[in-house]
Amino acid sequence: MGLIRITGSYKQTLRKDLELHWTEDKPVVWQAYNVGKKALAMRFEQNKAEEIQFVSVDKLFFGKQIPVEECMEDKFFEEIEMIDFEKDPESQRLYINNWVKN
């Protein structure tokens, strides 16, 4: 998901590390990610094995002062959470760390 917002040399490094040489198109990457995530969930659901559970959680935290493009909101409406880094950065840091931990 991080690939969607980045540009420049960091983008090229991330594309190389994630082995995304097969496309330059960000919407194609997003679609492949989404399809893969759903396919894994369906695969584990079909197995109905109690000892195997697939859990995937994603979250994009944005400061309330940062404008989020409409296309991002449309594609990641479940993943985006706006928080107030300016008002209380320490509590927001703890909130994110707790979210990751749980």
Coordinates of C-alpha atoms in Angstrom, one line a residue, residues 2-98:
G2 CA 2.9 2.3 0.6
L3 CA 3.8 2.3 -3.1
I4 CA 0.6 4.2 -3.9
R5 CA 1.8 7.5 -2.3
I6 CA 5.5 7.6 -2.9
T7 CA 7.6 9.0 -5.7
G8 CA 11.2 9.3 -6.8
S9 CA 14.1 7.1 -5.8
Y10 CA 12.3 5.7 -2.8
K11 CA 9.6 4.4 -5.1
Q12 CA 12.2 2.7 -7.3
T13 CA 13.8 1.1 -4.3
L14 CA 10.5 -0.2 -2.9
R15 CA 9.4 -1.5 -6.4
K16 CA 12.7 -3.4 -6.6
D17 CA 12.4 -4.8 -3.0
L18 CA 8.8 -5.9 -3.6
E19 CA 9.7 -7.3 -7.1
L20 CA 7.2 -5.2 -8.9
H21 CA 9.1 -5.1 -12.1
W22 CA 6.0 -6.4 -14.0
T23 CA 4.1 -3.1 -14.0
E24 CA 4.6 0.7 -13.6
D25 CA 0.8 1.2 -13.1
K26 CA -0.1 1.9 -9.4
P27 CA -3.8 0.9 -9.9
V28 CA -2.6 -2.5 -11.3
V29 CA -0.5 -3.0 -8.2
W30 CA -3.4 -2.1 -5.9
Q31 CA -5.7 -4.4 -7.8
A32 CA -3.2 -7.3 -7.6
Y33 CA -2.7 -6.7 -3.8
N34 CA -6.5 -6.6 -3.2
V35 CA -7.2 -9.8 -5.3
G36 CA -4.3 -11.6 -3.6
K37 CA -5.6 -10.7 -0.2
K38 CA -9.1 -11.8 -1.0
A39 CA -7.9 -15.1 -2.6
L40 CA -5.9 -16.0 0.6
A41 CA -8.9 -15.2 2.8
M42 CA -11.2 -17.4 0.6
R43 CA -8.6 -20.2 0.5
F44 CA -8.5 -20.4 4.3
E45 CA -12.2 -20.0 4.6
Q46 CA -12.8 -23.0 2.3
N47 CA -10.4 -25.2 4.4
K48 CA -12.4 -24.6 7.5
A49 CA -9.5 -25.8 9.5
E50 CA -9.6 -24.5 13.0
E51 CA -5.8 -24.6 13.3
I52 CA -5.3 -22.4 10.3
Q53 CA -6.6 -18.8 10.4
F54 CA -5.9 -16.1 7.9
V55 CA -5.9 -12.5 9.3
S56 CA -4.8 -9.5 7.3
V57 CA -5.1 -6.0 8.6
D58 CA -4.0 -2.8 6.9
K59 CA -4.2 0.8 8.0
L60 CA -3.0 4.0 6.5
F61 CA -2.7 6.8 9.2
F62 CA -2.8 10.3 7.9
G63 CA -2.5 13.5 9.9
K64 CA -5.8 15.5 9.7
Q65 CA -3.9 18.4 8.1
I66 CA -2.8 16.3 5.2
P67 CA -5.2 16.3 2.2
V68 CA -6.0 12.8 1.0
E69 CA -6.8 12.5 -2.7
E70 CA -10.2 11.3 -3.6
C71 CA -8.9 8.3 -5.5
M72 CA -7.0 7.2 -2.3
E73 CA -10.2 7.6 -0.3
D74 CA -12.2 5.6 -2.8
K75 CA -9.7 2.7 -3.0
F76 CA -8.7 2.6 0.7
F77 CA -11.8 3.8 2.5
E78 CA -11.6 0.9 5.0
E79 CA -7.8 1.4 5.6
I80 CA -7.5 5.2 6.0
E81 CA -7.7 6.7 9.4
M82 CA -7.2 10.4 10.0
I83 CA -5.5 11.3 13.3
D84 CA -4.3 14.5 14.9
F85 CA -0.5 14.4 15.0
E86 CA -0.3 18.2 15.6
K87 CA -2.5 18.4 18.7
D88 CA -0.9 15.5 20.6
P89 CA 1.8 13.6 18.7
E90 CA 2.7 11.4 21.6
S91 CA -0.8 10.0 22.2
Q92 CA -1.1 9.4 18.4
R93 CA 2.2 7.5 18.4
L94 CA 1.0 5.4 21.3
Y95 CA -2.4 4.8 19.5
I96 CA -0.7 3.6 16.3
N97 CA 1.7 1.4 18.3
N98 CA -1.2 -0.1 20.2

